[in-house]
Amino acid sequence: MKTPISTSSLKEKINGKIILPNDDAYDDARSIYNAMIDKRPALIVKCKNKKDVQAAVDFARTERIEVSVRGGGHNGAGLALVDGGLVIDLSLMKDIKIDPENRTAVVQAGCLLKEVDNATHEYGLALPGGIIGTTGVSGLTLGGGIGYLSRKGGLTVDRLIEAEVVLASGEIVTASKNSDPDLFWAIRGGGGNFGVVTSFTFNLLPIKNVYAGPMFWPLEKAHEAMKFYDQITKNASNDLYGFFAFLIVPPGDPFPEHLHSKNVCGIVWCYTGPMEKAEEVFKPIREFGPPILDFVGEIPMPDLNGMFDELYPSGMQWYWRAHFIKELTDDAISENIRHGSNIPTMHSTTHLYPIDGAVHDMKPGETAWAKRDARWSQVIVGVSPDPENADTVTTWCKNYYDGITPYSDGGAYVNFMMEEGESRIKASYGDNYGRLKKVKAKYDPNNFFHINQNIKPA
Ligand SMILES: Cc1cc2nc3c(=O)[nH]c(=O)nc-3n(C[C@H](O)[C@H](O)[C@H](O)COP(=O)(O)OP(=O)(O)OC[C@H]3O[C@@H](n4cnc5c(N)ncnc54)[C@H](O)[C@@H]3O)c2cc1C
């Protein structure tokens, strides 16, 4: 790919900004959440609207420049950026329109989860999203979207009504069940393979406050705790959600001093049923152990979604691995404890995110997101603010992943993957992979959008 000789033709067409390597703003504009990634695009186009996106797509196609798309810049593999290419940066596109009567939100593609959470909360509504408020709505949604409300309301893509998409041809279409239905099917889990989504229309849940927060148990209780967790969530209503974690307790407020820097296991709960029933629901949970820390109580939904934002600021080293898990066998539990007891840094962790409940209401072929029969999406992240620890956290993460592989259901949630090759992507989409390749051939036959978990055209 050649570097563009002149950007003047693009400049004339857009309302946003073009940032080039010699500009003061360049380093800031090319930095993303994961500081392990260091890519140098030839130009970054900060788009203000769909016409800007269309102009950037047309320019890159005509000039034969590689393109990446940046929503919130959170992707672990750094797929928001492209070396020597053009970044379509959506971060200035922040409009959110709520229709409280119909419980819908039209969200522009540059929004972060916390911006959507705060906007919907004002109306007593919520969108199932992720567990960190600074994550981009765009990338999270297109890959699926797993979070505290998954058991109650499904994946983020399960709440999608329609999306406005700029295709590789430059054409702008609205994808929904009735309009470009193949495209609508594919973008619900197929990632950024099919075009640049400029806005999403979501159906929201009537949720304002939740009974939620973390509970910890000592590592010696980990085997029993995982068994207990497995059983209680298996039989629970969709109102109860909890992700299991191995972690090191942060050495500071609000955690009690005797727990600081201790390696523990825990569950972060989110109960969305009637508040007057919450104590009763949590009675058996509180009786187990008992927990060595219990921060569970009634809080506004955005407080839960933002609870860990300060702990995980932008600019740390991140290495990711993931699995889909159907069953927590005794051997799988032992292997989790082996690696979970050996966490190399305070920020490194593993989470088992439930993907049962309402996620299973959809059939595997109903959306591109195929895994409608697994119970958990496990993520293992090696994280450190210190670049010197990059190798240590990477090695721990890879070893943990290898240890769990025999108990995995094959593949992983694409949004939790690094660049791991075509066979991993294929395994993640299972029986939907063939149809995804056909839809790719229809909407992007030349694989113009390939800086992503790439699905090659059939
Ligand atoms: C700290 C942290 C916590 C997370 N927690 C969760 C969680 O709880 N649940 C969950 O499901 N995921 C979670 N994730 C993973 C997250 O879903 C992915 O990192 C996702 O890619 C982030 O979206 P983004 O817009 O910020 O990504 P970006 O890095 O901006 O983009 C990632 C990729 O998405 C595509 N893309 C982005 N926007 C568009 C668009 N508008 N049109 C077309 N393609 C686009 C592009 O292919 C791009 O390569 C978390 C990530 C981090 C770092």
Short mmCIF file of C-alpha atoms in Angstrom, two decimals, residues 170-452:
data_model
loop_
_atom_site.label_atom_id
_atom_site.label_comp_id
_atom_site.label_asym_id
_atom_site.label_seq_id
_atom_site.Cartn_x
_atom_site.Cartn_y
_atom_site.Cartn_z
CA GLY A 170 -19.28 4.13 0.00
CA GLU A 171 -23.02 3.47 -0.08
CA ILE A 172 -24.88 4.21 3.18
CA VAL A 173 -27.54 1.67 4.18
CA THR A 174 -29.75 1.00 7.16
CA ALA A 175 -29.54 -2.62 8.25
CA SER A 176 -32.48 -4.11 10.15
CA LYS A 177 -34.65 -7.25 10.09
CA ASN A 178 -36.50 -5.84 7.07
CA SER A 179 -33.74 -3.98 5.26
CA ASP A 180 -30.47 -5.65 4.25
CA PRO A 181 -31.33 -8.53 6.61
CA ASP A 182 -28.14 -10.48 5.76
CA LEU A 183 -26.04 -7.51 6.78
CA PHE A 184 -28.11 -7.06 9.93
CA TRP A 185 -27.55 -10.73 10.78
CA ALA A 186 -23.79 -10.45 10.19
CA ILE A 187 -23.11 -7.28 12.18
CA ARG A 188 -24.69 -8.86 15.26
CA GLY A 189 -21.46 -10.56 16.32
CA GLY A 190 -19.41 -10.50 13.10
CA GLY A 191 -17.40 -7.43 14.18
CA GLY A 192 -16.27 -4.65 11.87
CA ASN A 193 -15.99 -6.89 8.81
CA PHE A 194 -18.95 -5.56 6.85
CA GLY A 195 -18.74 -1.77 6.93
CA VAL A 196 -18.44 1.20 9.27
CA VAL A 197 -21.44 1.48 11.54
CA THR A 198 -22.17 5.15 12.18
CA SER A 199 -25.14 4.73 14.52
CA PHE A 200 -26.97 2.00 16.42
CA THR A 201 -30.62 1.90 17.48
CA PHE A 202 -31.08 -0.16 20.63
CA ASN A 203 -34.01 -1.47 22.60
CA LEU A 204 -33.47 -0.68 26.31
CA LEU A 205 -34.40 -2.44 29.54
CA PRO A 206 -36.38 -0.72 32.31
CA ILE A 207 -33.60 -0.86 34.93
CA LYS A 208 -32.50 1.99 37.20
CA ASN A 209 -30.99 0.58 40.37
CA VAL A 210 -29.50 -2.84 40.96
CA TYR A 211 -28.45 -4.82 44.03
CA ALA A 212 -24.84 -5.38 43.18
CA GLY A 213 -21.14 -5.35 43.98
CA PRO A 214 -18.24 -7.69 44.82
CA MET A 215 -17.95 -10.49 47.40
CA PHE A 216 -14.62 -12.18 48.14
CA TRP A 217 -13.63 -15.54 49.65
CA PRO A 218 -10.15 -16.74 50.63
CA LEU A 219 -8.26 -18.84 48.09
CA GLU A 220 -8.50 -21.88 50.35
CA LYS A 221 -12.26 -21.80 49.70
CA ALA A 222 -11.86 -21.42 45.92
CA HIS A 223 -12.84 -24.98 44.97
CA GLU A 224 -15.98 -24.92 47.10
CA ALA A 225 -16.74 -21.36 46.00
CA MET A 226 -16.61 -22.28 42.31
CA LYS A 227 -18.85 -25.31 42.92
CA PHE A 228 -21.27 -23.17 44.91
CA TYR A 229 -21.24 -20.50 42.20
CA ASP A 230 -21.90 -23.08 39.50
CA GLN A 231 -24.90 -24.49 41.35
CA ILE A 232 -26.48 -21.25 42.51
CA THR A 233 -26.31 -19.61 39.09
CA LYS A 234 -27.51 -22.77 37.31
CA ASN A 235 -30.74 -22.68 39.26
CA ALA A 236 -31.17 -18.92 39.53
CA SER A 237 -33.68 -16.76 37.68
CA ASN A 238 -32.36 -14.42 34.98
CA ASP A 239 -32.52 -11.61 37.57
CA LEU A 240 -29.33 -12.91 39.17
CA TYR A 241 -25.99 -12.42 37.46
CA GLY A 242 -22.51 -12.86 38.89
CA PHE A 243 -19.11 -13.19 37.27
CA PHE A 244 -16.48 -15.26 39.04
CA ALA A 245 -12.92 -13.92 39.35
CA PHE A 246 -9.48 -14.66 40.70
CA LEU A 247 -7.79 -11.43 41.68
CA ILE A 248 -5.37 -9.57 43.92
CA VAL A 249 -7.15 -7.12 46.23
CA PRO A 250 -6.04 -3.55 45.39
CA PRO A 251 -3.95 -2.11 48.26
CA GLY A 252 -6.10 0.95 49.03
CA ASP A 253 -9.57 2.30 49.71
CA PRO A 254 -12.28 1.08 49.93
CA PHE A 255 -10.75 -2.33 50.75
CA PRO A 256 -9.94 -3.19 54.40
CA GLU A 257 -6.20 -3.15 55.09
CA HIS A 258 -5.96 -6.79 56.14
CA LEU A 259 -7.03 -7.79 52.62
CA HIS A 260 -4.66 -5.48 50.74
CA SER A 261 -2.60 -7.31 48.06
CA LYS A 262 -4.14 -10.68 49.04
CA ASN A 263 -4.82 -13.19 46.28
CA VAL A 264 -8.52 -14.10 46.61
CA CYS A 265 -11.45 -15.39 44.60
CA GLY A 266 -14.68 -13.49 44.27
CA ILE A 267 -17.95 -12.88 42.51
CA VAL A 268 -19.20 -9.52 41.28
CA TRP A 269 -22.98 -9.73 41.53
CA CYS A 270 -25.77 -7.85 39.80
CA TYR A 271 -29.35 -8.56 40.83
CA THR A 272 -32.07 -6.90 38.78
CA GLY A 273 -35.20 -8.36 40.36
CA PRO A 274 -37.53 -6.60 42.84
CA MET A 275 -35.37 -4.78 45.41
CA GLU A 276 -37.57 -5.94 48.30
CA LYS A 277 -36.61 -9.54 47.44
CA ALA A 278 -32.85 -8.89 47.21
CA GLU A 279 -31.95 -9.73 50.83
CA GLU A 280 -33.81 -13.02 50.55
CA VAL A 281 -32.05 -13.92 47.28
CA PHE A 282 -28.65 -13.16 48.83
CA LYS A 283 -29.30 -14.97 52.13
CA PRO A 284 -27.89 -18.35 50.98
CA ILE A 285 -25.05 -16.59 49.18
CA ARG A 286 -24.05 -14.70 52.33
CA GLU A 287 -24.26 -17.91 54.32
CA PHE A 288 -21.70 -19.60 52.09
CA GLY A 289 -18.21 -19.19 53.49
CA PRO A 290 -18.95 -16.62 54.86
CA PRO A 291 -17.43 -14.06 52.49
CA ILE A 292 -14.38 -12.13 53.73
CA LEU A 293 -15.65 -9.03 51.95
CA ASP A 294 -19.22 -8.10 51.07
CA PHE A 295 -19.79 -4.83 49.21
CA VAL A 296 -23.14 -5.88 47.77
CA GLY A 297 -26.04 -3.44 48.10
CA GLU A 298 -28.44 -1.25 46.14
CA ILE A 299 -26.68 1.11 43.72
CA PRO A 300 -27.52 2.97 40.50
CA MET A 301 -26.70 0.91 37.38
CA PRO A 302 -24.05 3.39 36.08
CA ASP A 303 -22.19 3.09 39.42
CA LEU A 304 -21.86 -0.63 38.86
CA ASN A 305 -20.79 -0.19 35.24
CA GLY A 306 -18.13 2.31 36.30
CA MET A 307 -17.00 0.53 39.48
CA PHE A 308 -13.66 -0.62 38.06
CA ASP A 309 -12.91 2.28 35.69
CA GLU A 310 -10.42 3.95 38.03
CA LEU A 311 -8.61 0.70 38.68
CA TYR A 312 -8.10 0.21 34.95
CA PRO A 313 -7.09 3.55 33.39
CA SER A 314 -5.92 3.79 29.80
CA GLY A 315 -2.23 3.22 29.04
CA MET A 316 -1.39 -0.09 30.73
CA GLN A 317 0.14 -3.21 29.16
CA TRP A 318 -2.55 -5.79 28.34
CA TYR A 319 -2.32 -9.33 27.02
CA TRP A 320 -5.59 -11.20 26.38
CA ARG A 321 -6.73 -14.80 25.97
CA ALA A 322 -10.24 -16.28 26.13
CA HIS A 323 -12.37 -19.43 26.02
CA PHE A 324 -16.00 -20.45 25.83
CA ILE A 325 -16.82 -22.81 28.72
CA LYS A 326 -19.80 -25.16 28.92
CA GLU A 327 -19.10 -26.95 32.18
CA LEU A 328 -17.04 -26.33 35.31
CA THR A 329 -15.71 -29.82 35.95
CA ASP A 330 -13.57 -30.60 39.02
CA ASP A 331 -10.49 -30.73 36.80
CA ALA A 332 -11.33 -27.39 35.19
CA ILE A 333 -11.81 -25.86 38.64
CA SER A 334 -8.43 -27.22 39.82
CA GLU A 335 -6.68 -25.80 36.75
CA ASN A 336 -8.33 -22.41 37.33
CA ILE A 337 -7.16 -22.44 40.93
CA ARG A 338 -3.62 -23.41 39.90
CA HIS A 339 -3.25 -20.32 37.68
CA GLY A 340 -5.61 -18.09 39.64
CA SER A 341 -3.41 -18.55 42.74
CA ASN A 342 -0.42 -17.40 40.77
CA ILE A 343 -1.51 -13.99 39.48
CA PRO A 344 1.65 -12.07 38.52
CA THR A 345 0.50 -8.46 39.03
CA MET A 346 -2.26 -6.64 40.91
CA HIS A 347 -4.23 -5.81 37.73
CA SER A 348 -4.03 -9.26 36.13
CA THR A 349 -7.14 -11.37 36.54
CA THR A 350 -9.52 -13.90 35.04
CA HIS A 351 -13.28 -13.49 34.80
CA LEU A 352 -15.95 -16.07 33.98
CA TYR A 353 -18.79 -14.07 32.43
CA PRO A 354 -22.16 -15.88 32.33
CA ILE A 355 -23.64 -16.15 28.83
CA ASP A 356 -26.69 -18.23 29.72
CA GLY A 357 -30.11 -16.90 30.75
CA ALA A 358 -31.54 -14.57 28.08
CA VAL A 359 -28.49 -15.13 25.83
CA HIS A 360 -29.77 -18.68 25.30
CA ASP A 361 -33.20 -17.41 24.20
CA MET A 362 -31.76 -16.84 20.71
CA LYS A 363 -30.86 -19.83 18.51
CA PRO A 364 -27.19 -20.20 17.43
CA GLY A 365 -28.03 -19.24 13.81
CA GLU A 366 -30.30 -16.29 14.66
CA THR A 367 -27.39 -13.83 14.81
CA ALA A 368 -23.75 -14.14 13.76
CA TRP A 369 -22.85 -14.58 17.46
CA ALA A 370 -22.99 -18.35 17.55
CA LYS A 371 -22.32 -19.49 21.10
CA ARG A 372 -25.83 -19.78 22.45
CA ASP A 373 -25.19 -22.97 24.40
CA ALA A 374 -22.06 -22.24 26.46
CA ARG A 375 -22.47 -21.04 30.05
CA TRP A 376 -19.43 -18.79 30.30
CA SER A 377 -17.16 -16.61 28.27
CA GLN A 378 -13.89 -16.72 30.18
CA VAL A 379 -11.32 -13.98 29.77
CA ILE A 380 -7.76 -14.12 31.08
CA VAL A 381 -5.90 -10.81 31.12
CA GLY A 382 -2.26 -10.18 32.02
CA VAL A 383 -2.13 -6.48 32.92
CA SER A 384 0.48 -4.10 34.29
CA PRO A 385 1.15 -0.37 34.26
CA ASP A 386 4.87 -1.19 33.90
CA PRO A 387 6.17 -2.07 30.39
CA GLU A 388 8.94 -4.05 32.13
CA ASN A 389 6.25 -6.57 33.13
CA ALA A 390 4.97 -7.11 29.58
CA ASP A 391 6.64 -10.50 29.17
CA THR A 392 5.66 -11.70 32.64
CA VAL A 393 1.97 -10.93 32.21
CA THR A 394 1.95 -12.37 28.68
CA THR A 395 3.53 -15.65 29.79
CA TRP A 396 1.12 -16.07 32.72
CA CYS A 397 -1.83 -15.36 30.44
CA LYS A 398 -0.72 -17.84 27.77
CA ASN A 399 0.02 -20.58 30.33
CA TYR A 400 -3.37 -20.09 31.96
CA TYR A 401 -5.04 -20.26 28.54
CA ASP A 402 -3.17 -23.46 27.62
CA GLY A 403 -4.15 -25.02 30.95
CA ILE A 404 -7.86 -24.34 30.37
CA THR A 405 -7.86 -25.37 26.69
CA PRO A 406 -8.80 -29.04 27.40
CA TYR A 407 -11.94 -27.83 29.21
CA SER A 408 -12.92 -25.23 26.61
CA ASP A 409 -15.87 -25.59 24.27
CA GLY A 410 -13.75 -24.37 21.33
CA GLY A 411 -13.28 -20.82 20.13
CA ALA A 412 -13.74 -17.65 22.15
CA TYR A 413 -15.57 -14.36 22.18
CA VAL A 414 -13.83 -12.41 19.39
CA ASN A 415 -13.72 -9.21 21.46
CA PHE A 416 -11.51 -10.95 24.04
CA MET A 417 -8.96 -12.22 21.51
CA MET A 418 -5.59 -10.98 20.35
CA GLU A 419 -4.62 -11.65 16.71
CA GLU A 420 -4.69 -15.44 16.94
CA GLY A 421 -5.21 -16.52 13.33
CA GLU A 422 -8.00 -17.72 11.09
CA SER A 423 -8.58 -21.09 12.78
CA ARG A 424 -9.46 -19.39 16.09
CA ILE A 425 -11.90 -17.05 14.33
CA LYS A 426 -13.49 -19.98 12.52
CA ALA A 427 -13.84 -21.93 15.78
CA SER A 428 -15.43 -18.91 17.45
CA TYR A 429 -18.18 -18.62 14.82
CA GLY A 430 -18.78 -22.38 14.50
CA ASP A 431 -21.63 -23.19 12.09
CA ASN A 432 -22.16 -19.50 11.31
CA TYR A 433 -18.73 -19.11 9.71
CA GLY A 434 -19.79 -20.22 6.22
CA ARG A 435 -22.72 -17.80 6.10
CA LEU A 436 -20.50 -14.99 7.41
CA LYS A 437 -18.07 -15.58 4.52
CA LYS A 438 -20.95 -15.35 2.03
CA VAL A 439 -22.26 -12.11 3.53
CA LYS A 440 -18.72 -10.74 3.48
CA ALA A 441 -18.48 -11.60 -0.24
CA LYS A 442 -21.75 -9.73 -0.86
CA TYR A 443 -20.93 -6.56 1.08
CA ASP A 444 -17.12 -6.40 1.00
CA PRO A 445 -15.87 -8.68 -1.79
CA ASN A 446 -12.35 -7.17 -1.81
CA ASN A 447 -11.92 -7.44 1.96
CA PHE A 448 -11.48 -3.67 2.23
CA PHE A 449 -12.33 -3.91 5.96
CA HIS A 450 -9.73 -6.43 7.11
CA ILE A 451 -8.14 -4.83 10.18
CA ASN A 452 -10.43 -6.78 12.50
#
